[in-house]
Amino acid sequence: MLKSKTFVRKTRSGGIMKIVREHYLRDDIWCGSEICTECKQESTVLQKDACMESNVCSFPHYLVPDTNVVLHQIDVLEDPLIRNVIILQTVLQEVRHRSAPIYKRLKDIIHEKEKHFYTFTNEHHRETFIEREPGESANDRNDRAIRVAAKWYSQHLKKPEADGLRVVLITNDLGNKEKAEESGLLVYKCEEYIKSLIANPELVDRLALTNDEKNEISSSKVLFPEHLPLSRIQAGIKSGSFLQGTFRASRDNYLEATVFVQGDGDNSTEVLLQGLQNLNRAVHQDVVAVQLLPRDQWVAPSSVVLQDDGKAKDDDVAEEDEEENALKSIAADTVRKPTGKVVGIIKRNWRPFCGMLNVSQIKESTRHLFTPADRRIPRIRIETRQASTLAGQRIMVAIDGWPKHSRYPNGHFVRSLGSAGDKETETEVLLLEHDVPHQDFSQAVLSFLPKMPWAITPEDMAVREDLRKLTVCSVDPPGCTDIDDALHCRELDNGNLEVGVHIADVSHFIRPGNALDKEAANRGTTVYLCGRRIDMVPELLSSNLCSLRSNVERLAFSCIWEMNHKAEILKTRFTKSVINSKASLTYAEAQMRIDDTTMNDDITKSLRGLNKLAKILKRQRIEKGALTLSSVEVRFHIDSETHDPIDLQTKELMETNSMVEEFMLLANISVAQKIYDEFSECALLRKHPAPPPSNYDILTKAGKSKGLLIHTDSAKALADSLDLAKVDGFSYFNTLLRILATRCMMQAVYFCSGMDGDFNHYGLASPIYTHFTSPIRRYSDIIVHRLLAVAIGADTTYPDLMDKHKQSALCNNLNYRHKMSQYAQRASVAFHTQLFFKSRGILNEEGFILFVRKNAIIVLIPKFGLEGTVFFDNKDKTGPSLSFDEEGPSLTVEQHTFRMFDKVKVTISLDDSNVQHQKIRMALVEPVIPGVSVPASEVEPQAKKPKLDR
């Protein structure tokens, strides 16, 4: 049956266009229930014995939630207890339009077989489709469609074999509930139904608060100004009286934040906010509207550290006023910044937060404060009946709302992650807090993997170059199973050298637009934590079919150069190929082969040729102005049984590390040039912007403190200055300077060539660059492979690949994922460092001062690659006399002056007084300053663990 809808629309040019939409209605859409004998369905989703123990529904039943229940109570629907639910097409479409993250979560639940969630296409079913009536709002029409579908199900399943099975409509809309009851439907509010489920207190805690309840929790006293309606905000932004920006809370001071206002081009401003009233219930990363205060009310950022901890501050207004005044008095004479107040919220960016419960002091209380792990998020008030169980656990909480008369936002418990301090729990927190997608790959994603056993087919061979005879080998860190790249070098008959970089052909297995591709694009990168890897693509690809392991045939994308012995490129070609790697070596093994003069096999000859050329390439790069920077990387030795760190050492770099790096850089540059020549508008490239001159202030000061001049006007000038920066008797000085130079750099980013004019890569001194060499662990490289394949006629294109706006949006996600992955890796190293020191007690170590602050020095311990702060002011007692000179920078404590790069000796220990925020504590041992330094601790050598006799 065909229905059509006709309407007219005015076009841009002023003409009138008639639009006819056809809507097909069918009578072969099945109900999905095991009970039904009428529908001719091959497989069913909804169970016959749909029993959930409930006080109000003691019979088997299916649930039909409306749109708002799905949008607000998704945490409840995800619970394993909730099964046999009918999701109507009307609801699915509305959720899709209103919230992409919740739509994705709902689709994931529908895919879980054991949840028995069934999607019923009511909008195309002849008996459940309804037309919108004249004067009826879209919302009312959708509510009516939900009632009609629920009614149809009730009658359709009224069969003797149904054994009293009923359909229950779940809605929180009173009007909808009344109308449903009038038409004879069984209907409950979500809270009524969940509270009726027997012996499930955790499920009740997961209920999000509805608007009526949000007001009950808070006091009647208005604490915050009213938020303006969106219409007023939009008018204010248009007229220029309000500014729109992203709210960024301070980590160190809960009464302070900035709003980042993006201007045209590179012009952006920051508005400072101080005091609870001016922050006005905004939460970190919300998009807000701010109004600037008159100039005489502008203040300076405060240097006071204020944490919102201890007892709840609902009633103690006096204490908070005192803290706010402390901010103001300090800011009186210093540099003032544009200051404003939040007048409205444009978009909330709330997510579930990890943290711990502060159990209320009041016995039997169900209302407790939750402290998020991220210091930028305010404490959240939740209701739970299982506080005693949750104390000492890491839990997740979602915010439901923040009324104007509540000191804290209100929220609900989502789930427990495990005991605080436990390795698995802390890793889970770390991944959630850095927004790293780490759930198992779904069945939909896995369905696109090749079927095993897999082999290269004659069809593959027909369109690829056969390079299986070449002496190809890979060089990687120890334990690496996702081998992206392999190399070869051989002498040609004409005396020149042929060098090949062979990269795993991941784009052969991941086709554009399927579920596997979308998942990889969302993840963006593989994340390497200490002792754990979160793959971007399933393991079958990452560690097997795509991994270029030795002595197996693999598909590759090869970049092959003909070079002379001066490493000058004479010819470049790209080809899809088949290779058979002759050896998978570690950096150390490859180095031993190169150095061992008795070895002269083909693999070793190939490695020597590569190494010789790599040294020339590196020299040429450095002559052009490429920077050799330094950062301290550490490696943990993990106990094979307990998985605890037993040793910590800095990573050593060998010649072979540099050898592999040179050819990867060369391949990336060659590919970047090729894809840009072919697709000037939509090439995915990577750039590294030059830092603003002010970034280098600290570096020039550090050089000056040792009588050295650091030139920073170009990358070449900086590279030359760093090479010449030597201090007699202080060999580590140059490394410290390079570590400092690294901190001055900007972040390298992906971008689309058609959306940006500046391609330069400052650190590599290359006019163009991309990422081609690691497609197993970076999605950017998969896109670059696809572009290159189209450029050489090895594959077909698709619309999104040539759409510069979509390409640019993809780059934004990749940059975000890449940044979060780096932060997660650092957090993992920090956590493992804490575990390492937890079992070591107090250690004495030598270090160097990296930075000097007003009341502290930041010390780097080269042995552990560890940074820590030595504070000189004591909160409890009167501290030593401190004098800070910003120009130096130097800090005089009593009679001793500390400068950058001074050598000091410190004690290192773990401070675990705050379970949620454990930290490494450092105290000064040398130089000895009476009343400030501490005596060196007696460190007992740790006894080795006795091995068990087997």
PDB file of N, CA, C and O in Angstrom, residues 101 246 248 251 284-285 347 349-353 374 376-377 429-438 520-527 684 686 747-751 777-780 807-826:
ATOM      1  N   PRO A 101      25.102  10.065  20.703  1.00  0.00           N
ATOM      2  CA  PRO A 101      25.723   9.079  21.601  1.00  0.00           C
ATOM      3  C   PRO A 101      24.706   8.071  22.152  1.00  0.00           C
ATOM      4  O   PRO A 101      24.994   6.879  22.245  1.00  0.00           O
ATOM      5  N   THR A 246      33.847  28.054  24.963  1.00  0.00           N
ATOM      6  CA  THR A 246      33.932  26.783  25.698  1.00  0.00           C
ATOM      7  C   THR A 246      34.435  27.058  27.106  1.00  0.00           C
ATOM      8  O   THR A 246      35.462  27.707  27.293  1.00  0.00           O
ATOM      9  N   ARG A 248      36.238  26.312  30.420  1.00  0.00           N
ATOM     10  CA  ARG A 248      37.347  25.458  30.861  1.00  0.00           C
ATOM     11  C   ARG A 248      37.609  25.716  32.336  1.00  0.00           C
ATOM     12  O   ARG A 248      38.122  26.781  32.697  1.00  0.00           O
ATOM     13  N   ARG A 251      42.017  23.339  37.184  1.00  0.00           N
ATOM     14  CA  ARG A 251      42.318  22.137  37.974  1.00  0.00           C
ATOM     15  C   ARG A 251      42.629  22.506  39.420  1.00  0.00           C
ATOM     16  O   ARG A 251      42.385  21.737  40.330  1.00  0.00           O
ATOM     17  N   HIS A 284      32.948  21.939  33.132  1.00  0.00           N
ATOM     18  CA  HIS A 284      34.066  21.872  32.183  1.00  0.00           C
ATOM     19  C   HIS A 284      33.623  21.341  30.810  1.00  0.00           C
ATOM     20  O   HIS A 284      32.945  20.329  30.723  1.00  0.00           O
ATOM     21  N   GLN A 285      34.001  22.065  29.757  1.00  0.00           N
ATOM     22  CA  GLN A 285      33.724  21.738  28.338  1.00  0.00           C
ATOM     23  C   GLN A 285      32.303  22.077  27.867  1.00  0.00           C
ATOM     24  O   GLN A 285      31.957  21.804  26.717  1.00  0.00           O
ATOM     25  N   LYS A 347      25.208  24.590  25.222  1.00  0.00           N
ATOM     26  CA  LYS A 347      25.234  23.128  25.032  1.00  0.00           C
ATOM     27  C   LYS A 347      25.978  22.486  26.197  1.00  0.00           C
ATOM     28  O   LYS A 347      27.106  22.864  26.504  1.00  0.00           O
ATOM     29  N   ASN A 349      28.043  19.533  27.861  1.00  0.00           N
ATOM     30  CA  ASN A 349      28.907  18.463  27.348  1.00  0.00           C
ATOM     31  C   ASN A 349      29.148  17.421  28.420  1.00  0.00           C
ATOM     32  O   ASN A 349      30.275  16.991  28.647  1.00  0.00           O
ATOM     33  N   TRP A 350      28.082  17.016  29.081  1.00  0.00           N
ATOM     34  CA  TRP A 350      28.214  16.069  30.186  1.00  0.00           C
ATOM     35  C   TRP A 350      28.452  14.659  29.677  1.00  0.00           C
ATOM     36  O   TRP A 350      27.912  14.261  28.654  1.00  0.00           O
ATOM     37  N   ARG A 351      29.261  13.930  30.414  1.00  0.00           N
ATOM     38  CA  ARG A 351      29.493  12.505  30.143  1.00  0.00           C
ATOM     39  C   ARG A 351      29.467  11.819  31.496  1.00  0.00           C
ATOM     40  O   ARG A 351      29.504  12.493  32.519  1.00  0.00           O
ATOM     41  N   PRO A 352      29.413  10.481  31.552  1.00  0.00           N
ATOM     42  CA  PRO A 352      29.535   9.839  32.871  1.00  0.00           C
ATOM     43  C   PRO A 352      30.952  10.061  33.419  1.00  0.00           C
ATOM     44  O   PRO A 352      31.920   9.944  32.671  1.00  0.00           O
ATOM     45  N   PHE A 353      31.049  10.429  34.702  1.00  0.00           N
ATOM     46  CA  PHE A 353      32.348  10.734  35.301  1.00  0.00           C
ATOM     47  C   PHE A 353      32.790   9.624  36.257  1.00  0.00           C
ATOM     48  O   PHE A 353      31.967   9.054  36.973  1.00  0.00           O
ATOM     49  N   ASP A 374      38.555  13.751  37.961  1.00  0.00           N
ATOM     50  CA  ASP A 374      39.007  14.956  37.270  1.00  0.00           C
ATOM     51  C   ASP A 374      38.691  16.167  38.151  1.00  0.00           C
ATOM     52  O   ASP A 374      37.533  16.462  38.417  1.00  0.00           O
ATOM     53  N   ARG A 376      38.593  19.135  37.593  1.00  0.00           N
ATOM     54  CA  ARG A 376      37.872  20.252  36.952  1.00  0.00           C
ATOM     55  C   ARG A 376      36.351  20.083  37.020  1.00  0.00           C
ATOM     56  O   ARG A 376      35.606  20.991  36.672  1.00  0.00           O
ATOM     57  N   ILE A 377      35.902  18.902  37.443  1.00  0.00           N
ATOM     58  CA  ILE A 377      34.455  18.629  37.500  1.00  0.00           C
ATOM     59  C   ILE A 377      33.978  18.839  38.940  1.00  0.00           C
ATOM     60  O   ILE A 377      34.634  18.389  39.880  1.00  0.00           O
ATOM     61  N   VAL A 429      39.559   3.293  34.710  1.00  0.00           N
ATOM     62  CA  VAL A 429      39.299   4.716  34.992  1.00  0.00           C
ATOM     63  C   VAL A 429      40.084   5.583  34.007  1.00  0.00           C
ATOM     64  O   VAL A 429      39.555   6.531  33.419  1.00  0.00           O
ATOM     65  N   LEU A 430      41.338   5.223  33.832  1.00  0.00           N
ATOM     66  CA  LEU A 430      42.233   5.980  32.958  1.00  0.00           C
ATOM     67  C   LEU A 430      41.697   6.011  31.515  1.00  0.00           C
ATOM     68  O   LEU A 430      41.689   7.047  30.862  1.00  0.00           O
ATOM     69  N   LEU A 431      41.196   4.864  31.042  1.00  0.00           N
ATOM     70  CA  LEU A 431      40.663   4.796  29.680  1.00  0.00           C
ATOM     71  C   LEU A 431      39.361   5.587  29.549  1.00  0.00           C
ATOM     72  O   LEU A 431      39.152   6.310  28.575  1.00  0.00           O
ATOM     73  N   LEU A 432      38.501   5.480  30.559  1.00  0.00           N
ATOM     74  CA  LEU A 432      37.220   6.206  30.521  1.00  0.00           C
ATOM     75  C   LEU A 432      37.452   7.710  30.606  1.00  0.00           C
ATOM     76  O   LEU A 432      36.840   8.485  29.875  1.00  0.00           O
ATOM     77  N   GLU A 433      38.348   8.126  31.500  1.00  0.00           N
ATOM     78  CA  GLU A 433      38.589   9.562  31.696  1.00  0.00           C
ATOM     79  C   GLU A 433      39.246  10.212  30.477  1.00  0.00           C
ATOM     80  O   GLU A 433      39.115  11.398  30.263  1.00  0.00           O
ATOM     81  N   HIS A 434      39.980   9.412  29.688  1.00  0.00           N
ATOM     82  CA  HIS A 434      40.611   9.970  28.491  1.00  0.00           C
ATOM     83  C   HIS A 434      39.810   9.636  27.235  1.00  0.00           C
ATOM     84  O   HIS A 434      40.313   9.790  26.118  1.00  0.00           O
ATOM     85  N   ASP A 435      38.573   9.165  27.448  1.00  0.00           N
ATOM     86  CA  ASP A 435      37.653   8.918  26.345  1.00  0.00           C
ATOM     87  C   ASP A 435      38.277   8.002  25.283  1.00  0.00           C
ATOM     88  O   ASP A 435      38.181   8.266  24.096  1.00  0.00           O
ATOM     89  N   VAL A 436      38.942   6.933  25.760  1.00  0.00           N
ATOM     90  CA  VAL A 436      39.542   5.960  24.833  1.00  0.00           C
ATOM     91  C   VAL A 436      38.538   4.831  24.610  1.00  0.00           C
ATOM     92  O   VAL A 436      38.203   4.121  25.557  1.00  0.00           O
ATOM     93  N   PRO A 437      38.009   4.660  23.376  1.00  0.00           N
ATOM     94  CA  PRO A 437      37.059   3.554  23.145  1.00  0.00           C
ATOM     95  C   PRO A 437      37.791   2.227  23.349  1.00  0.00           C
ATOM     96  O   PRO A 437      38.785   1.959  22.680  1.00  0.00           O
ATOM     97  N   HIS A 438      37.334   1.422  24.291  1.00  0.00           N
ATOM     98  CA  HIS A 438      38.086   0.194  24.602  1.00  0.00           C
ATOM     99  C   HIS A 438      37.177  -1.012  24.804  1.00  0.00           C
ATOM    100  O   HIS A 438      37.622  -2.044  25.280  1.00  0.00           O
ATOM    101  N   ALA A 520      37.134   1.736  13.265  1.00  0.00           N
ATOM    102  CA  ALA A 520      38.551   2.150  13.219  1.00  0.00           C
ATOM    103  C   ALA A 520      38.652   3.676  13.134  1.00  0.00           C
ATOM    104  O   ALA A 520      39.486   4.283  13.800  1.00  0.00           O
ATOM    105  N   ALA A 521      37.757   4.296  12.340  1.00  0.00           N
ATOM    106  CA  ALA A 521      37.777   5.763  12.200  1.00  0.00           C
ATOM    107  C   ALA A 521      37.457   6.431  13.525  1.00  0.00           C
ATOM    108  O   ALA A 521      38.032   7.463  13.878  1.00  0.00           O
ATOM    109  N   ASN A 522      36.517   5.840  14.281  1.00  0.00           N
ATOM    110  CA  ASN A 522      36.156   6.413  15.581  1.00  0.00           C
ATOM    111  C   ASN A 522      37.310   6.265  16.575  1.00  0.00           C
ATOM    112  O   ASN A 522      37.664   7.202  17.277  1.00  0.00           O
ATOM    113  N   ARG A 523      37.926   5.076  16.613  1.00  0.00           N
ATOM    114  CA  ARG A 523      39.040   4.859  17.552  1.00  0.00           C
ATOM    115  C   ARG A 523      40.254   5.702  17.168  1.00  0.00           C
ATOM    116  O   ARG A 523      40.963   6.196  18.045  1.00  0.00           O
ATOM    117  N   GLY A 524      40.507   5.801  15.861  1.00  0.00           N
ATOM    118  CA  GLY A 524      41.559   6.706  15.379  1.00  0.00           C
ATOM    119  C   GLY A 524      42.979   6.217  15.546  1.00  0.00           C
ATOM    120  O   GLY A 524      43.833   6.491  14.728  1.00  0.00           O
ATOM    121  N   THR A 525      43.265   5.518  16.635  1.00  0.00           N
ATOM    122  CA  THR A 525      44.645   5.098  16.913  1.00  0.00           C
ATOM    123  C   THR A 525      44.634   3.934  17.898  1.00  0.00           C
ATOM    124  O   THR A 525      43.694   3.775  18.663  1.00  0.00           O
ATOM    125  N   THR A 526      45.696   3.137  17.838  1.00  0.00           N
ATOM    126  CA  THR A 526      45.915   2.113  18.867  1.00  0.00           C
ATOM    127  C   THR A 526      46.522   2.825  20.069  1.00  0.00           C
ATOM    128  O   THR A 526      47.341   3.734  19.902  1.00  0.00           O
ATOM    129  N   VAL A 527      46.110   2.441  21.267  1.00  0.00           N
ATOM    130  CA  VAL A 527      46.641   3.094  22.474  1.00  0.00           C
ATOM    131  C   VAL A 527      47.524   2.085  23.221  1.00  0.00           C
ATOM    132  O   VAL A 527      47.084   0.989  23.542  1.00  0.00           O
ATOM    133  N   LEU A 684      45.106  14.085   2.814  1.00  0.00           N
ATOM    134  CA  LEU A 684      45.222  14.139   4.274  1.00  0.00           C
ATOM    135  C   LEU A 684      46.708  14.269   4.610  1.00  0.00           C
ATOM    136  O   LEU A 684      47.498  13.368   4.327  1.00  0.00           O
ATOM    137  N   ARG A 686      49.972  16.094   7.322  1.00  0.00           N
ATOM    138  CA  ARG A 686      50.278  16.374   8.731  1.00  0.00           C
ATOM    139  C   ARG A 686      51.226  17.560   8.776  1.00  0.00           C
ATOM    140  O   ARG A 686      52.217  17.590   8.045  1.00  0.00           O
ATOM    141  N   GLN A 747      51.780  21.290  18.999  1.00  0.00           N
ATOM    142  CA  GLN A 747      51.350  19.920  18.691  1.00  0.00           C
ATOM    143  C   GLN A 747      51.282  19.765  17.163  1.00  0.00           C
ATOM    144  O   GLN A 747      50.764  20.632  16.480  1.00  0.00           O
ATOM    145  N   ALA A 748      51.804  18.657  16.627  1.00  0.00           N
ATOM    146  CA  ALA A 748      51.639  18.376  15.192  1.00  0.00           C
ATOM    147  C   ALA A 748      50.205  17.908  14.975  1.00  0.00           C
ATOM    148  O   ALA A 748      49.649  17.222  15.827  1.00  0.00           O
ATOM    149  N   VAL A 749      49.605  18.294  13.832  1.00  0.00           N
ATOM    150  CA  VAL A 749      48.190  17.959  13.606  1.00  0.00           C
ATOM    151  C   VAL A 749      47.948  17.470  12.179  1.00  0.00           C
ATOM    152  O   VAL A 749      48.671  17.822  11.251  1.00  0.00           O
ATOM    153  N   TYR A 750      46.882  16.655  12.034  1.00  0.00           N
ATOM    154  CA  TYR A 750      46.410  16.251  10.710  1.00  0.00           C
ATOM    155  C   TYR A 750      45.513  17.355  10.172  1.00  0.00           C
ATOM    156  O   TYR A 750      44.802  18.008  10.932  1.00  0.00           O
ATOM    157  N   PHE A 751      45.534  17.531   8.841  1.00  0.00           N
ATOM    158  CA  PHE A 751      44.636  18.523   8.239  1.00  0.00           C
ATOM    159  C   PHE A 751      44.364  18.111   6.800  1.00  0.00           C
ATOM    160  O   PHE A 751      45.049  17.235   6.248  1.00  0.00           O
ATOM    161  N   ARG A 777      47.980   0.805  13.233  1.00  0.00           N
ATOM    162  CA  ARG A 777      47.727   1.504  14.492  1.00  0.00           C
ATOM    163  C   ARG A 777      47.279   2.956  14.343  1.00  0.00           C
ATOM    164  O   ARG A 777      47.044   3.619  15.347  1.00  0.00           O
ATOM    165  N   ARG A 778      47.173   3.458  13.092  1.00  0.00           N
ATOM    166  CA  ARG A 778      46.695   4.838  12.907  1.00  0.00           C
ATOM    167  C   ARG A 778      45.720   4.875  11.739  1.00  0.00           C
ATOM    168  O   ARG A 778      46.058   4.426  10.648  1.00  0.00           O
ATOM    169  N   TYR A 779      44.552   5.453  11.963  1.00  0.00           N
ATOM    170  CA  TYR A 779      43.551   5.488  10.888  1.00  0.00           C
ATOM    171  C   TYR A 779      43.944   6.479   9.789  1.00  0.00           C
ATOM    172  O   TYR A 779      43.591   6.293   8.631  1.00  0.00           O
ATOM    173  N   SER A 780      44.699   7.522  10.158  1.00  0.00           N
ATOM    174  CA  SER A 780      45.134   8.514   9.157  1.00  0.00           C
ATOM    175  C   SER A 780      45.843   7.801   8.006  1.00  0.00           C
ATOM    176  O   SER A 780      45.641   8.112   6.828  1.00  0.00           O
ATOM    177  N   GLN A 807      36.602  15.155   5.173  1.00  0.00           N
ATOM    178  CA  GLN A 807      38.006  14.841   5.466  1.00  0.00           C
ATOM    179  C   GLN A 807      38.499  15.695   6.643  1.00  0.00           C
ATOM    180  O   GLN A 807      39.210  15.225   7.528  1.00  0.00           O
ATOM    181  N   SER A 808      38.072  16.962   6.646  1.00  0.00           N
ATOM    182  CA  SER A 808      38.491  17.884   7.703  1.00  0.00           C
ATOM    183  C   SER A 808      37.881  17.485   9.053  1.00  0.00           C
ATOM    184  O   SER A 808      38.545  17.524  10.092  1.00  0.00           O
ATOM    185  N   ALA A 809      36.605  17.075   9.031  1.00  0.00           N
ATOM    186  CA  ALA A 809      35.943  16.623  10.272  1.00  0.00           C
ATOM    187  C   ALA A 809      36.635  15.366  10.796  1.00  0.00           C
ATOM    188  O   ALA A 809      36.828  15.201  12.010  1.00  0.00           O
ATOM    189  N   LEU A 810      37.043  14.482   9.890  1.00  0.00           N
ATOM    190  CA  LEU A 810      37.764  13.267  10.276  1.00  0.00           C
ATOM    191  C   LEU A 810      39.091  13.643  10.939  1.00  0.00           C
ATOM    192  O   LEU A 810      39.460  13.088  11.978  1.00  0.00           O
ATOM    193  N   CYS A 811      39.794  14.620  10.355  1.00  0.00           N
ATOM    194  CA  CYS A 811      41.077  15.081  10.931  1.00  0.00           C
ATOM    195  C   CYS A 811      40.886  15.585  12.356  1.00  0.00           C
ATOM    196  O   CYS A 811      41.722  15.330  13.220  1.00  0.00           O
ATOM    197  N   ASN A 812      39.784  16.308  12.593  1.00  0.00           N
ATOM    198  CA  ASN A 812      39.520  16.813  13.950  1.00  0.00           C
ATOM    199  C   ASN A 812      39.416  15.667  14.945  1.00  0.00           C
ATOM    200  O   ASN A 812      39.961  15.728  16.044  1.00  0.00           O
ATOM    201  N   ASN A 813      38.696  14.600  14.547  1.00  0.00           N
ATOM    202  CA  ASN A 813      38.562  13.443  15.446  1.00  0.00           C
ATOM    203  C   ASN A 813      39.914  12.763  15.651  1.00  0.00           C
ATOM    204  O   ASN A 813      40.260  12.381  16.771  1.00  0.00           O
ATOM    205  N   LEU A 814      40.684  12.609  14.561  1.00  0.00           N
ATOM    206  CA  LEU A 814      41.997  11.954  14.677  1.00  0.00           C
ATOM    207  C   LEU A 814      42.922  12.742  15.598  1.00  0.00           C
ATOM    208  O   LEU A 814      43.640  12.164  16.417  1.00  0.00           O
ATOM    209  N   ASN A 815      42.896  14.067  15.474  1.00  0.00           N
ATOM    210  CA  ASN A 815      43.743  14.901  16.345  1.00  0.00           C
ATOM    211  C   ASN A 815      43.330  14.758  17.805  1.00  0.00           C
ATOM    212  O   ASN A 815      44.173  14.676  18.696  1.00  0.00           O
ATOM    213  N   TYR A 816      42.008  14.709  18.038  1.00  0.00           N
ATOM    214  CA  TYR A 816      41.496  14.554  19.406  1.00  0.00           C
ATOM    215  C   TYR A 816      41.911  13.198  19.972  1.00  0.00           C
ATOM    216  O   TYR A 816      42.443  13.099  21.085  1.00  0.00           O
ATOM    217  N   ARG A 817      41.685  12.127  19.204  1.00  0.00           N
ATOM    218  CA  ARG A 817      42.028  10.776  19.673  1.00  0.00           C
ATOM    219  C   ARG A 817      43.530  10.637  19.918  1.00  0.00           C
ATOM    220  O   ARG A 817      43.957   9.991  20.870  1.00  0.00           O
ATOM    221  N   HIS A 818      44.316  11.242  19.035  1.00  0.00           N
ATOM    222  CA  HIS A 818      45.777  11.146  19.155  1.00  0.00           C
ATOM    223  C   HIS A 818      46.240  11.827  20.446  1.00  0.00           C
ATOM    224  O   HIS A 818      47.048  11.291  21.200  1.00  0.00           O
ATOM    225  N   LYS A 819      45.651  13.015  20.708  1.00  0.00           N
ATOM    226  CA  LYS A 819      46.026  13.767  21.914  1.00  0.00           C
ATOM    227  C   LYS A 819      45.615  13.000  23.172  1.00  0.00           C
ATOM    228  O   LYS A 819      46.394  12.854  24.117  1.00  0.00           O
ATOM    229  N   MET A 820      44.385  12.474  23.176  1.00  0.00           N
ATOM    230  CA  MET A 820      43.900  11.735  24.352  1.00  0.00           C
ATOM    231  C   MET A 820      44.710  10.458  24.574  1.00  0.00           C
ATOM    232  O   MET A 820      44.952  10.053  25.703  1.00  0.00           O
ATOM    233  N   SER A 821      45.138   9.839  23.482  1.00  0.00           N
ATOM    234  CA  SER A 821      45.945   8.618  23.608  1.00  0.00           C
ATOM    235  C   SER A 821      47.293   8.949  24.256  1.00  0.00           C
ATOM    236  O   SER A 821      47.784   8.203  25.102  1.00  0.00           O
ATOM    237  N   GLN A 822      47.875  10.093  23.891  1.00  0.00           N
ATOM    238  CA  GLN A 822      49.147  10.504  24.521  1.00  0.00           C
ATOM    239  C   GLN A 822      48.953  10.745  26.015  1.00  0.00           C
ATOM    240  O   GLN A 822      49.766  10.324  26.836  1.00  0.00           O
ATOM    241  N   TYR A 823      47.845  11.440  26.357  1.00  0.00           N
ATOM    242  CA  TYR A 823      47.577  11.715  27.773  1.00  0.00           C
ATOM    243  C   TYR A 823      47.352  10.416  28.547  1.00  0.00           C
ATOM    244  O   TYR A 823      47.809  10.257  29.676  1.00  0.00           O
ATOM    245  N   ALA A 824      46.632   9.468  27.915  1.00  0.00           N
ATOM    246  CA  ALA A 824      46.354   8.185  28.577  1.00  0.00           C
ATOM    247  C   ALA A 824      47.658   7.421  28.804  1.00  0.00           C
ATOM    248  O   ALA A 824      47.861   6.813  29.856  1.00  0.00           O
ATOM    249  N   GLN A 825      48.564   7.471  27.806  1.00  0.00           N
ATOM    250  CA  GLN A 825      49.858   6.788  27.948  1.00  0.00           C
ATOM    251  C   GLN A 825      50.655   7.389  29.110  1.00  0.00           C
ATOM    252  O   GLN A 825      51.235   6.663  29.912  1.00  0.00           O
ATOM    253  N   ARG A 826      50.633   8.732  29.190  1.00  0.00           N
ATOM    254  CA  ARG A 826      51.369   9.390  30.296  1.00  0.00           C
ATOM    255  C   ARG A 826      50.766   9.010  31.635  1.00  0.00           C
ATOM    256  O   ARG A 826      51.478   8.759  32.607  1.00  0.00           O
TER     257      ARG A 826
END
